[in-house]
Every structure is written in structure tokens, then in C-alpha cells.
Amino acid sequence: MKRRGFLIGLGAVAAGGWLLRPGNQGAPHTPYFQSINDHLRNASPGRPLMLVDQQRLVRNCHTLKAMLPSRCALRIVAKSLPSVPMIQTVMRETGSDRVMVFHQPFMNALADAEPGVDMLLGKPMPVQAARQFYNELSGDFDADPQLQWLIDSRPRLDQYLQLAIDLDRRLNINLEIDVGLHRGGLTDPSQLDEIISLIQAHPAHLRFSGFMGYDAHVGKLPGFIQSAEDGHRETEAIYLHYIERLYQLAPAYRNETLCFNGGGSPTIGLYDDSTTVNELAAGSCLVKASDFDLPLLANFEPAVFIAAPVLKQWDGLNLPGPIPLGELWQRWDPNRRQTYFIYGGYWKATPVSPAGIRENSVYGHSTNQMMFNGSPDTALQVDDQLFLRPTQSEFVLLQFGDLAVWQDGAIQDWWPPLTQGDGA
């Protein structure tokens, strides 16, 4: 190639690349976050906080109630709302005393705080965890009628039968069925035969209480493979086969009040009064972390945010090392022209205000002082707050101590999170 042609080609590439430069995405805090920021500049304890917008939480409860099929009760998912006062708020606003629990320390805390609660396990627990629950049980919670243990196999049922004999209790047994998620549970209705037979052979210690079929897979496949509506119809058909098999084995169950639990926040909008189930589980939609920005949940509002104080702020981007990468990068991208280090970081969360803020993955992640960049238009200063939105609630809400309850323009309360114990 001749030199002149090469230079022309190089210039064209450079011009084309310049046209691909990122635009300025920065903007100051929205009025909603600015009001929280102004309050926290004067009233913050000076550390990262998990904020719960109580008014949004309450509105989400009412939205959820309005979309429930009339034949379905609500089962509140505790792991998505891991604070007793938060669960109590949801119980009050939805009128439901049914809670799905996933962790033994949470079970005991909830039984102590709400002795009238109706509990269903959301996953099969090691029998040692069940024994520990009974060892720690105190107060007025009546476990025999108010608690359903989730059983996924005959061997686990044998373990729970022995526990019931040892404790001289009658355990309610809810059977996990695989409706397409393929994460465990019974895989064929014929497996009910020996399980129901065993339960009925020990009426003093076991009682069949229903089914739980979780459908988190629905809507996850690309639409050209299977639509959410088709996936939902498929799970409903599978569920119905288990109920039909149950009634064939023991017709008397038709006259009993059984728990046929299904659903979840991502799929709850697919259910109507033609559904096979009689109760639906939901929790995450009530705080709406970003993983739940789904069309079916469009009417729910984000209600939890991390507020992280800005510790350091300066113009430009200065990265370690001999190459002036930071200088070149901030010239190329106007959203890298301000540098911020926050208190903490590396949470399962993404920046939400000010607009245009983003982490610096080249500098690296830090749980101590995380680097973020933005344009000068973010107008963020030291002692301001960077607001992040959790991607999910069940783990992230447990990382900040007491939850700061935001209502009517101020922090009005502090809600303690449920204790983790030795892990969740």
C-alpha cells in the first residue's frame, strides 16, 4: 500500500472510532435521591446503609394483592424480606399469615416474633436442622399444625419419620415436585405411591399436607424456544398430574384442606383463577431488586437501595502503572473524567444515582474502597451518597446491619435483619 493511501485509511479509522466515543451520560441525583442525599449528609451514621422505602414497600404489597387470583392465598417468601419487622409489615399490608422459610435461625426468630404464623419450608432441610429448630423452639408457636416440612425423596421422609418418633410429634409433610425446574423433588407422579403409603402407615407421626412446585425456569428460555405462557401451561399440567395421582391413591384427600403451593415473583403474573394451585409464593417483587425488572412486574417499584458515602473525589482518572491508560481513557470517555472512592463496595448491586456512574473494573474490585467514575455532570462531592440498587435482596440485605427505614422524607426507624446463624 502506498504511504498516502495508508495515511488516508488510518485517518478514516480514527475518524470512525471517534464517532463511536461514548456520550456523556452523567446527571446529578434525581429529586428522589437528592432528598435522601441531603438528609444523610446531616443525619447519616457515616457508613453504608441499606435503605428500605416503606411507602414503596406498602404500595407494592397492595399491587401484589390486586394481581393475585381470587382462589389463591399469598405465601410471603421470608428469604427475600430478611427482617422480622419487614415481614410483619408485609403480613399486615397483605393480610397473609403464611410465610415460606428457608433457614433454621430465621424459622425460630419468626416463630418467636409471630407465634400465629403459618410456615412452609421452601427447601428440603437436613434433618439435623429440623431437630435444631425443635431444640430451640419456645413460646406459643404450635409447630404441629402450623409448620410444613418440605420433603423431596423417600430417604428424607424416612429421616423425618424417625425424628417424629424421637420427638413424639406429628409432622406435616409437604412434597416437593419437579414441575420443570429440574432442581430436585419428585420427578414422576408414580413416586407418590410409596411415599403416601408410608405417610398413611404412620398417622400418629406423619400427615400429608400438600405439594410445592417452584417454576423459576418459566420465562428464562428464549421466546423462540418456549414462551413464558407456554412454559406456564406446561408446569400447570405437570402439577395437575400429581394432584390427580394423589386423589387416585387416596380419594379422601379431596375433602381435606391441602396446600398446593406454586409460583414466585417472576411468574406470579401468569396465574389466574384457572390455576391448579391454591396458594402463590412471592417476596422479591415487594422490594424489587434489579434482577426483577421484568415485564410482568412493571407495576412494582424498587424499594431498597444502598447509600454509600463518597470518601474521595478528584478530577481525572489516574490508574496505577507506567502506561497513562487513565489519561487516555478519560479523554476518550467523558464518563471517566471524575474519580470517586466510596465507603465499602463490591456488593451485588449496580449504581442507580447519580446517572452515568460506573465501577472501574480495570482498577479492580474492593469491599473496602471501591472506585467509580462519572462525568463532571454527576456533581457528586465528598460526603455525598452514591446510591446503588441491589440485584437481589435475600443476601444483600443482610450485609449492612439494621435496615434504615425511609418514610416521609427521613429515616423513621431501624429494622434489624434476621440473624444468619452459620450460613444461609
Short mmCIF file of N, CA, C and O in Angstrom, two decimals, residues 185-273:
data_model
loop_
_atom_site.label_atom_id
_atom_site.label_comp_id
_atom_site.label_asym_id
_atom_site.label_seq_id
_atom_site.Cartn_x
_atom_site.Cartn_y
_atom_site.Cartn_z
N GLY A 185 -36.71 -32.80 43.87
CA GLY A 185 -38.11 -33.11 44.11
C GLY A 185 -38.53 -34.35 43.34
O GLY A 185 -37.76 -34.94 42.57
N LEU A 186 -39.77 -34.76 43.54
CA LEU A 186 -40.29 -35.93 42.84
C LEU A 186 -40.34 -35.64 41.35
O LEU A 186 -40.72 -34.55 40.92
N THR A 187 -39.99 -36.62 40.56
CA THR A 187 -39.91 -36.42 39.11
C THR A 187 -41.00 -37.16 38.35
O THR A 187 -41.12 -36.99 37.13
N ASP A 188 -41.79 -37.95 39.05
CA ASP A 188 -42.87 -38.69 38.39
C ASP A 188 -43.98 -38.94 39.40
O ASP A 188 -43.70 -39.30 40.55
N PRO A 189 -45.24 -38.74 39.01
CA PRO A 189 -46.33 -38.96 39.96
C PRO A 189 -46.36 -40.36 40.56
O PRO A 189 -46.87 -40.54 41.68
N SER A 190 -45.82 -41.34 39.85
CA SER A 190 -45.82 -42.70 40.40
C SER A 190 -44.99 -42.81 41.68
O SER A 190 -45.18 -43.73 42.48
N GLN A 191 -44.06 -41.86 41.89
CA GLN A 191 -43.27 -41.88 43.12
C GLN A 191 -44.10 -41.57 44.36
O GLN A 191 -43.66 -41.81 45.48
N LEU A 192 -45.29 -41.05 44.13
CA LEU A 192 -46.18 -40.79 45.26
C LEU A 192 -46.63 -42.08 45.94
O LEU A 192 -46.93 -42.07 47.14
N ASP A 193 -46.68 -43.17 45.21
CA ASP A 193 -47.31 -44.38 45.72
C ASP A 193 -46.69 -44.81 47.06
O ASP A 193 -47.39 -44.97 48.06
N GLU A 194 -45.37 -45.01 47.07
CA GLU A 194 -44.75 -45.50 48.30
C GLU A 194 -44.67 -44.41 49.37
O GLU A 194 -44.74 -44.70 50.57
N ILE A 195 -44.58 -43.16 48.95
CA ILE A 195 -44.49 -42.07 49.93
C ILE A 195 -45.81 -41.87 50.65
O ILE A 195 -45.86 -41.78 51.89
N ILE A 196 -46.90 -41.82 49.90
CA ILE A 196 -48.20 -41.67 50.53
C ILE A 196 -48.52 -42.90 51.38
O ILE A 196 -49.08 -42.79 52.48
N SER A 197 -48.12 -44.06 50.92
CA SER A 197 -48.34 -45.28 51.70
C SER A 197 -47.61 -45.21 53.04
O SER A 197 -48.17 -45.57 54.08
N LEU A 198 -46.38 -44.72 53.02
CA LEU A 198 -45.61 -44.61 54.27
C LEU A 198 -46.25 -43.59 55.20
O LEU A 198 -46.35 -43.82 56.42
N ILE A 199 -46.67 -42.46 54.66
CA ILE A 199 -47.32 -41.43 55.50
C ILE A 199 -48.57 -42.00 56.14
O ILE A 199 -48.81 -41.83 57.36
N GLN A 200 -49.38 -42.68 55.36
CA GLN A 200 -50.63 -43.20 55.90
C GLN A 200 -50.42 -44.34 56.88
O GLN A 200 -51.27 -44.61 57.73
N ALA A 201 -49.27 -44.99 56.78
CA ALA A 201 -48.97 -46.09 57.71
C ALA A 201 -48.52 -45.56 59.07
O ALA A 201 -48.42 -46.36 60.03
N HIS A 202 -48.27 -44.26 59.19
CA HIS A 202 -47.80 -43.68 60.45
C HIS A 202 -48.61 -42.43 60.79
O HIS A 202 -48.08 -41.32 60.88
N PRO A 203 -49.91 -42.57 60.98
CA PRO A 203 -50.76 -41.39 61.20
C PRO A 203 -50.47 -40.63 62.49
O PRO A 203 -50.82 -39.45 62.61
N ALA A 204 -49.84 -41.28 63.44
CA ALA A 204 -49.53 -40.60 64.69
C ALA A 204 -48.33 -39.66 64.55
O ALA A 204 -48.14 -38.77 65.39
N HIS A 205 -47.53 -39.86 63.51
CA HIS A 205 -46.30 -39.08 63.39
C HIS A 205 -46.16 -38.33 62.06
O HIS A 205 -45.31 -37.42 61.97
N LEU A 206 -46.93 -38.68 61.05
CA LEU A 206 -46.84 -38.01 59.76
C LEU A 206 -48.22 -37.64 59.25
O LEU A 206 -49.19 -38.39 59.45
N ARG A 207 -48.30 -36.51 58.58
CA ARG A 207 -49.54 -36.11 57.90
C ARG A 207 -49.16 -35.47 56.57
O ARG A 207 -48.31 -34.57 56.52
N PHE A 208 -49.79 -35.92 55.49
CA PHE A 208 -49.56 -35.29 54.19
C PHE A 208 -50.29 -33.95 54.17
O PHE A 208 -51.49 -33.88 54.47
N SER A 209 -49.56 -32.88 53.79
CA SER A 209 -50.18 -31.54 53.82
C SER A 209 -50.24 -30.86 52.46
O SER A 209 -50.90 -29.83 52.33
N GLY A 210 -49.54 -31.41 51.44
CA GLY A 210 -49.66 -30.77 50.13
C GLY A 210 -48.42 -30.93 49.27
O GLY A 210 -47.54 -31.75 49.54
N PHE A 211 -48.37 -30.09 48.22
CA PHE A 211 -47.26 -30.08 47.27
C PHE A 211 -46.68 -28.67 47.17
O PHE A 211 -47.36 -27.66 47.40
N MET A 212 -45.41 -28.62 46.78
CA MET A 212 -44.77 -27.36 46.41
C MET A 212 -44.04 -27.58 45.09
O MET A 212 -43.18 -28.46 44.97
N GLY A 213 -44.39 -26.79 44.08
CA GLY A 213 -43.74 -26.88 42.78
C GLY A 213 -43.27 -25.51 42.33
O GLY A 213 -44.09 -24.64 42.02
N TYR A 214 -41.96 -25.31 42.32
CA TYR A 214 -41.38 -23.99 42.01
C TYR A 214 -41.09 -23.90 40.52
O TYR A 214 -40.47 -24.81 39.93
N ASP A 215 -41.49 -22.80 39.90
CA ASP A 215 -41.43 -22.67 38.44
C ASP A 215 -40.49 -21.56 37.98
O ASP A 215 -40.76 -20.86 37.00
N ALA A 216 -39.34 -21.41 38.67
CA ALA A 216 -38.42 -20.30 38.35
C ALA A 216 -37.86 -20.38 36.94
O ALA A 216 -37.32 -19.39 36.43
N HIS A 217 -37.96 -21.52 36.30
CA HIS A 217 -37.44 -21.66 34.93
C HIS A 217 -38.34 -21.01 33.89
O HIS A 217 -37.89 -20.71 32.79
N VAL A 218 -39.59 -20.81 34.23
CA VAL A 218 -40.56 -20.30 33.26
C VAL A 218 -40.17 -18.87 32.86
O VAL A 218 -39.93 -18.01 33.69
N GLY A 219 -40.10 -18.65 31.59
CA GLY A 219 -39.74 -17.34 31.06
C GLY A 219 -38.25 -17.12 30.91
O GLY A 219 -37.81 -16.09 30.39
N LYS A 220 -37.43 -18.07 31.35
CA LYS A 220 -35.98 -17.92 31.24
C LYS A 220 -35.45 -18.32 29.86
O LYS A 220 -34.41 -17.86 29.44
N LEU A 221 -36.19 -19.19 29.18
CA LEU A 221 -35.75 -19.62 27.86
C LEU A 221 -36.05 -18.53 26.82
O LEU A 221 -37.01 -17.77 26.97
N PRO A 222 -35.23 -18.44 25.76
CA PRO A 222 -35.57 -17.50 24.68
C PRO A 222 -36.97 -17.79 24.13
O PRO A 222 -37.39 -18.95 24.06
N GLY A 223 -37.66 -16.73 23.75
CA GLY A 223 -39.03 -16.89 23.30
C GLY A 223 -39.20 -17.80 22.11
O GLY A 223 -40.24 -18.45 21.97
N PHE A 224 -38.17 -17.89 21.25
CA PHE A 224 -38.32 -18.75 20.08
C PHE A 224 -38.24 -20.23 20.45
O PHE A 224 -38.62 -21.10 19.66
N ILE A 225 -37.74 -20.53 21.68
CA ILE A 225 -37.74 -21.91 22.16
C ILE A 225 -39.03 -22.22 22.90
O ILE A 225 -39.70 -23.22 22.63
N GLN A 226 -39.40 -21.36 23.82
CA GLN A 226 -40.66 -21.53 24.54
C GLN A 226 -41.04 -20.20 25.18
O GLN A 226 -40.24 -19.56 25.87
N SER A 227 -42.26 -19.78 24.97
CA SER A 227 -42.75 -18.55 25.58
C SER A 227 -43.05 -18.79 27.05
O SER A 227 -43.23 -19.92 27.51
N ALA A 228 -43.10 -17.70 27.82
CA ALA A 228 -43.44 -17.82 29.24
C ALA A 228 -44.83 -18.42 29.40
O ALA A 228 -45.06 -19.24 30.31
N GLU A 229 -45.75 -18.05 28.52
CA GLU A 229 -47.11 -18.57 28.63
C GLU A 229 -47.15 -20.08 28.38
O GLU A 229 -47.83 -20.82 29.10
N ASP A 230 -46.40 -20.54 27.38
CA ASP A 230 -46.36 -21.98 27.11
C ASP A 230 -45.66 -22.73 28.25
O ASP A 230 -46.09 -23.82 28.65
N GLY A 231 -44.60 -22.14 28.78
CA GLY A 231 -43.91 -22.77 29.91
C GLY A 231 -44.81 -22.86 31.12
O GLY A 231 -44.80 -23.87 31.84
N HIS A 232 -45.59 -21.83 31.34
CA HIS A 232 -46.52 -21.84 32.48
C HIS A 232 -47.58 -22.92 32.31
O HIS A 232 -47.89 -23.67 33.26
N ARG A 233 -48.14 -23.02 31.12
CA ARG A 233 -49.15 -24.07 30.89
C ARG A 233 -48.56 -25.46 31.10
O ARG A 233 -49.21 -26.37 31.62
N GLU A 234 -47.30 -25.63 30.72
CA GLU A 234 -46.63 -26.92 30.89
C GLU A 234 -46.47 -27.26 32.37
O GLU A 234 -46.72 -28.39 32.80
N THR A 235 -46.04 -26.29 33.18
CA THR A 235 -45.87 -26.55 34.61
C THR A 235 -47.21 -26.84 35.28
O THR A 235 -47.30 -27.69 36.17
N GLU A 236 -48.24 -26.14 34.86
CA GLU A 236 -49.56 -26.38 35.44
C GLU A 236 -50.04 -27.81 35.13
O GLU A 236 -50.62 -28.48 35.99
N ALA A 237 -49.77 -28.26 33.92
CA ALA A 237 -50.18 -29.62 33.55
C ALA A 237 -49.42 -30.67 34.37
O ALA A 237 -50.00 -31.67 34.81
N ILE A 238 -48.13 -30.45 34.57
CA ILE A 238 -47.35 -31.38 35.38
C ILE A 238 -47.88 -31.41 36.81
O ILE A 238 -48.05 -32.48 37.41
N TYR A 239 -48.15 -30.23 37.36
CA TYR A 239 -48.67 -30.13 38.72
C TYR A 239 -49.98 -30.91 38.85
O TYR A 239 -50.20 -31.67 39.81
N LEU A 240 -50.85 -30.73 37.86
CA LEU A 240 -52.15 -31.39 37.90
C LEU A 240 -52.01 -32.90 37.90
O LEU A 240 -52.78 -33.61 38.56
N HIS A 241 -51.03 -33.43 37.21
CA HIS A 241 -50.82 -34.88 37.19
C HIS A 241 -50.53 -35.42 38.58
O HIS A 241 -50.99 -36.52 38.94
N TYR A 242 -49.78 -34.66 39.39
CA TYR A 242 -49.50 -35.10 40.76
C TYR A 242 -50.78 -35.08 41.61
O TYR A 242 -51.02 -35.98 42.42
N ILE A 243 -51.58 -34.05 41.44
CA ILE A 243 -52.82 -33.98 42.21
C ILE A 243 -53.76 -35.11 41.82
O ILE A 243 -54.38 -35.77 42.68
N GLU A 244 -53.86 -35.36 40.54
CA GLU A 244 -54.73 -36.46 40.08
C GLU A 244 -54.24 -37.80 40.62
O GLU A 244 -55.06 -38.64 41.05
N ARG A 245 -52.93 -38.02 40.61
CA ARG A 245 -52.40 -39.26 41.14
C ARG A 245 -52.67 -39.38 42.64
O ARG A 245 -53.02 -40.47 43.14
N LEU A 246 -52.54 -38.28 43.35
CA LEU A 246 -52.83 -38.28 44.78
C LEU A 246 -54.26 -38.71 45.05
O LEU A 246 -54.52 -39.56 45.91
N TYR A 247 -55.20 -38.13 44.32
CA TYR A 247 -56.61 -38.45 44.55
C TYR A 247 -56.95 -39.88 44.12
O TYR A 247 -57.87 -40.50 44.68
N GLN A 248 -56.22 -40.41 43.15
CA GLN A 248 -56.41 -41.82 42.80
C GLN A 248 -55.95 -42.73 43.92
O GLN A 248 -56.61 -43.73 44.24
N LEU A 249 -54.83 -42.39 44.53
CA LEU A 249 -54.29 -43.21 45.62
C LEU A 249 -55.13 -43.11 46.88
O LEU A 249 -55.31 -44.11 47.58
N ALA A 250 -55.60 -41.91 47.17
CA ALA A 250 -56.33 -41.68 48.43
C ALA A 250 -57.42 -40.65 48.19
O ALA A 250 -57.22 -39.44 48.41
N PRO A 251 -58.58 -41.08 47.72
CA PRO A 251 -59.67 -40.15 47.41
C PRO A 251 -60.09 -39.27 48.58
O PRO A 251 -60.62 -38.17 48.38
N ALA A 252 -59.83 -39.72 49.81
CA ALA A 252 -60.24 -38.94 50.98
C ALA A 252 -59.54 -37.58 51.04
O ALA A 252 -60.05 -36.64 51.67
N TYR A 253 -58.39 -37.46 50.37
CA TYR A 253 -57.69 -36.18 50.38
C TYR A 253 -58.47 -35.08 49.65
O TYR A 253 -58.21 -33.89 49.86
N ARG A 254 -59.42 -35.46 48.83
CA ARG A 254 -60.25 -34.45 48.16
C ARG A 254 -61.00 -33.59 49.18
O ARG A 254 -61.34 -32.43 48.90
N ASN A 255 -61.28 -34.17 50.33
CA ASN A 255 -62.08 -33.48 51.34
C ASN A 255 -61.21 -32.78 52.39
O ASN A 255 -61.75 -32.19 53.34
N GLU A 256 -59.90 -32.86 52.24
CA GLU A 256 -59.01 -32.20 53.19
C GLU A 256 -58.52 -30.86 52.62
O GLU A 256 -58.45 -30.66 51.41
N THR A 257 -58.19 -29.97 53.55
CA THR A 257 -57.60 -28.69 53.16
C THR A 257 -56.11 -28.90 52.99
O THR A 257 -55.37 -29.04 53.97
N LEU A 258 -55.66 -28.93 51.74
CA LEU A 258 -54.26 -29.16 51.43
C LEU A 258 -53.62 -27.90 50.85
O LEU A 258 -54.33 -27.03 50.31
N CYS A 259 -52.32 -27.84 50.96
CA CYS A 259 -51.56 -26.70 50.45
C CYS A 259 -50.93 -27.10 49.12
O CYS A 259 -50.04 -27.95 49.07
N PHE A 260 -51.40 -26.49 48.03
CA PHE A 260 -50.80 -26.69 46.72
C PHE A 260 -50.10 -25.39 46.34
O PHE A 260 -50.70 -24.48 45.77
N ASN A 261 -48.81 -25.31 46.68
CA ASN A 261 -48.06 -24.07 46.55
C ASN A 261 -47.31 -24.00 45.22
O ASN A 261 -46.74 -25.00 44.77
N GLY A 262 -47.30 -22.84 44.62
CA GLY A 262 -46.56 -22.64 43.38
C GLY A 262 -46.17 -21.20 43.21
O GLY A 262 -46.31 -20.37 44.11
N GLY A 263 -45.69 -20.89 42.03
CA GLY A 263 -45.38 -19.52 41.69
C GLY A 263 -44.06 -19.02 42.21
O GLY A 263 -43.18 -19.76 42.64
N GLY A 264 -43.93 -17.72 42.21
CA GLY A 264 -42.72 -16.98 42.56
C GLY A 264 -42.85 -15.61 41.94
O GLY A 264 -43.66 -15.40 41.02
N SER A 265 -42.07 -14.67 42.40
CA SER A 265 -42.21 -13.30 41.89
C SER A 265 -42.14 -13.19 40.37
O SER A 265 -42.95 -12.49 39.75
N PRO A 266 -41.19 -13.87 39.69
CA PRO A 266 -41.10 -13.69 38.23
C PRO A 266 -42.31 -14.23 37.46
O PRO A 266 -42.52 -13.83 36.32
N THR A 267 -43.06 -15.16 38.05
CA THR A 267 -44.14 -15.81 37.30
C THR A 267 -45.52 -15.54 37.86
O THR A 267 -46.51 -15.98 37.26
N ILE A 268 -45.62 -14.82 38.95
CA ILE A 268 -46.91 -14.69 39.61
C ILE A 268 -47.96 -14.03 38.72
O ILE A 268 -49.15 -14.31 38.81
N GLY A 269 -47.50 -13.19 37.79
CA GLY A 269 -48.43 -12.53 36.89
C GLY A 269 -49.03 -13.43 35.83
O GLY A 269 -49.95 -13.01 35.11
N LEU A 270 -48.54 -14.66 35.73
CA LEU A 270 -49.08 -15.61 34.74
C LEU A 270 -50.28 -16.39 35.27
O LEU A 270 -50.97 -17.05 34.50
N TYR A 271 -50.52 -16.32 36.56
CA TYR A 271 -51.57 -17.13 37.17
C TYR A 271 -52.92 -16.41 37.14
O TYR A 271 -52.99 -15.19 37.30
N ASP A 272 -53.97 -17.20 36.94
CA ASP A 272 -55.33 -16.67 37.02
C ASP A 272 -56.20 -17.71 37.74
O ASP A 272 -55.69 -18.70 38.27
N ASP A 273 -57.49 -17.50 37.75
CA ASP A 273 -58.37 -18.38 38.53
C ASP A 273 -58.52 -19.77 37.94
O ASP A 273 -59.18 -20.62 38.55
#
